[in-house]
GROMACS .gro file of C-alpha atoms in nm:
model
  133
    1MET     CA    1   1.787  -0.670   0.497
    2ARG     CA    2   2.095  -0.565   0.304
    3ARG     CA    3   2.046  -0.204   0.419
    4LYS     CA    4   2.025  -0.316   0.781
    5LEU     CA    5   2.345  -0.515   0.753
    6ASP     CA    6   2.519  -0.221   0.586
    7HIS     CA    7   2.393   0.011   0.859
    8LYS     CA    8   2.529  -0.223   1.128
    9GLY     CA    9   2.874  -0.205   0.968
   10TYR     CA   10   2.905  -0.547   0.805
   11ALA     CA   11   3.125  -0.570   0.498
   12ALA     CA   12   2.932  -0.567   0.171
   13ASP     CA   13   3.082  -0.899   0.059
   14ASP     CA   14   2.994  -1.068   0.389
   15ALA     CA   15   2.640  -0.932   0.380
   16ALA     CA   16   2.589  -1.045   0.020
   17ALA     CA   17   2.716  -1.394   0.099
   18ALA     CA   18   2.492  -1.422   0.405
   19LEU     CA   19   2.186  -1.305   0.211
   20GLN     CA   20   2.261  -1.549  -0.070
   21ARG     CA   21   2.281  -1.839   0.178
   22LEU     CA   22   1.952  -1.731   0.338
   23GLN     CA   23   1.783  -1.712   0.000
   24GLN     CA   24   1.915  -2.053  -0.106
   25GLN     CA   25   1.779  -2.206   0.214
   26SER     CA   26   1.445  -2.022   0.166
   27PHE     CA   27   1.483  -1.827   0.489
   28GLN     CA   28   1.473  -1.493   0.310
   29SER     CA   29   1.237  -1.414   0.024
   30ASP     CA   30   1.142  -1.073  -0.108
   31GLN     CA   31   0.833  -1.228  -0.267
   32ARG     CA   32   0.708  -1.372   0.065
   33PHE     CA   33   0.784  -1.044   0.239
   34ALA     CA   34   0.589  -0.849  -0.024
   35GLN     CA   35   0.290  -1.084   0.001
   36MET     CA   36   0.291  -1.061   0.381
   37LEU     CA   37   0.312  -0.683   0.374
   38VAL     CA   38   0.027  -0.658   0.121
   39ARG     CA   39  -0.199  -0.884   0.332
   40SER     CA   40  -0.118  -0.685   0.642
   41ARG     CA   41  -0.182  -0.346   0.483
   42VAL     CA   42  -0.506  -0.459   0.317
   43ALA     CA   43  -0.624  -0.577   0.659
   44GLN     CA   44  -0.542  -0.228   0.790
   45GLY     CA   45  -0.754  -0.072   0.515
   46GLN     CA   46  -0.481   0.078   0.302
   47GLY     CA   47  -0.522   0.123  -0.071
   48PRO     CA   48  -0.303  -0.011  -0.349
   49ARG     CA   49  -0.114   0.310  -0.418
   50ARG     CA   50  -0.001   0.346  -0.057
   51ILE     CA   51   0.095  -0.023  -0.038
   52LEU     CA   52   0.300   0.005  -0.358
   53ALA     CA   53   0.480   0.307  -0.218
   54GLU     CA   54   0.566   0.122   0.101
   55LEU     CA   55   0.691  -0.181  -0.089
   56ARG     CA   56   0.920   0.049  -0.289
   57THR     CA   57   1.065   0.192   0.033
   58HIS     CA   58   1.157  -0.164   0.133
   59GLY     CA   59   1.348  -0.214  -0.192
   60ILE     CA   60   1.088  -0.433  -0.364
   61ASP     CA   61   1.093  -0.370  -0.739
   62ASP     CA   62   0.776  -0.254  -0.915
   63ALA     CA   63   0.710  -0.583  -1.093
   64ALA     CA   64   0.729  -0.787  -0.771
   65ALA     CA   65   0.520  -0.529  -0.585
   66ARG     CA   66   0.245  -0.531  -0.847
   67GLU     CA   67   0.250  -0.910  -0.858
   68ALA     CA   68   0.203  -0.927  -0.481
   69LEU     CA   69  -0.094  -0.687  -0.510
   70GLU     CA   70  -0.249  -0.892  -0.789
   71GLN     CA   71  -0.207  -1.218  -0.597
   72GLU     CA   72  -0.398  -1.071  -0.305
   73ASP     CA   73  -0.697  -1.026  -0.541
   74THR     CA   74  -0.859  -0.750  -0.336
   75ASP     CA   75  -1.178  -0.570  -0.432
   76TRP     CA   76  -1.040  -0.220  -0.377
   77LEU     CA   77  -1.376  -0.049  -0.422
   78ALA     CA   78  -1.539  -0.268  -0.157
   79LEU     CA   79  -1.245  -0.213   0.079
   80ALA     CA   80  -1.264   0.165   0.031
   81ARG     CA   81  -1.639   0.156   0.096
   82ARG     CA   82  -1.585  -0.037   0.421
   83ILE     CA   83  -1.319   0.207   0.537
   84TYR     CA   84  -1.540   0.503   0.443
   85ALA     CA   85  -1.846   0.358   0.620
   86ARG     CA   86  -1.643   0.277   0.932
   87ARG     CA   87  -1.512   0.633   0.946
   88TYR     CA   88  -1.817   0.834   0.836
   89GLY     CA   89  -2.118   0.605   0.848
   90LYS     CA   90  -2.359   0.585   0.560
   91ALA     CA   91  -2.446   0.957   0.541
   92ALA     CA   92  -2.306   1.156   0.250
   93GLY     CA   93  -2.101   1.470   0.303
   94ARG     CA   94  -2.332   1.762   0.375
   95ASP     CA   95  -2.144   2.024   0.177
   96PRO     CA   96  -1.869   2.034  -0.086
   97GLN     CA   97  -1.600   2.109   0.171
   98GLU     CA   98  -1.695   1.804   0.379
   99SER     CA   99  -1.707   1.592   0.066
  100ARG     CA  100  -1.353   1.707  -0.028
  101ARG     CA  101  -1.229   1.632   0.324
  102ARG     CA  102  -1.369   1.281   0.303
  103ALA     CA  103  -1.221   1.232  -0.043
  104ALA     CA  104  -0.882   1.346   0.084
  105PHE     CA  105  -0.903   1.086   0.362
  106LEU     CA  106  -0.945   0.806   0.107
  107LEU     CA  107  -0.672   0.946  -0.117
  108ARG     CA  108  -0.430   0.950   0.178
  109ARG     CA  109  -0.521   0.587   0.244
  110GLY     CA  110  -0.392   0.507  -0.104
  111PHE     CA  111  -0.706   0.467  -0.313
  112ASP     CA  112  -0.712   0.601  -0.668
  113ALA     CA  113  -0.917   0.902  -0.777
  114ALA     CA  114  -1.180   0.697  -0.963
  115THR     CA  115  -1.251   0.485  -0.655
  116VAL     CA  116  -1.270   0.793  -0.434
  117ARG     CA  117  -1.509   0.966  -0.675
  118ALA     CA  118  -1.732   0.658  -0.686
  119ILE     CA  119  -1.764   0.655  -0.307
  120THR     CA  120  -1.772   1.023  -0.215
  121HIS     CA  121  -1.935   1.158  -0.530
  122ALA     CA  122  -1.683   1.441  -0.513
  123ASP     CA  123  -1.643   1.581  -0.862
  124ASP     CA  124  -1.332   1.780  -0.784
  125VAL     CA  125  -1.098   1.493  -0.689
  126ASP     CA  126  -0.763   1.573  -0.844
  127ASP     CA  127  -0.647   1.318  -1.102
  128SER     CA  128  -0.292   1.448  -1.080
  129ALA     CA  129  -0.243   1.213  -0.787
  130GLU     CA  130  -0.253   0.933  -1.045
  131GLU     CA  131   0.107   1.021  -1.134
  132PHE     CA  132   0.208   0.838  -0.818
  133ASP     CA  133   0.201   0.501  -0.997
   0.00000   0.00000   0.00000
């Protein structure tokens, strides 16, 4: 919200005072925002890595972002399986190239390499994506 006020041309002191009043009156809460965003993105089938990245773009610190993810208590493997089944059905990839394409789909959704390997059985999923955390 601070970035929006800055972008609209409000003085930094005025914006800070307004945000402080909103927080004191419980009208603005980064924690509630993070929890709402996590619930929304889980419902859309996004994985934890992608959700964390989005929370960071909104200025939510890592500790608060991880806490919001933990509070949601999502079974990420089950979610990834549902997303995979909705997209590809129950049939496995016919060839290694198809398997890699399907694995890439889940990686882009924000699931970690171990989860993707467990679902797609693709042995060549790159662990270097784990550096994203």
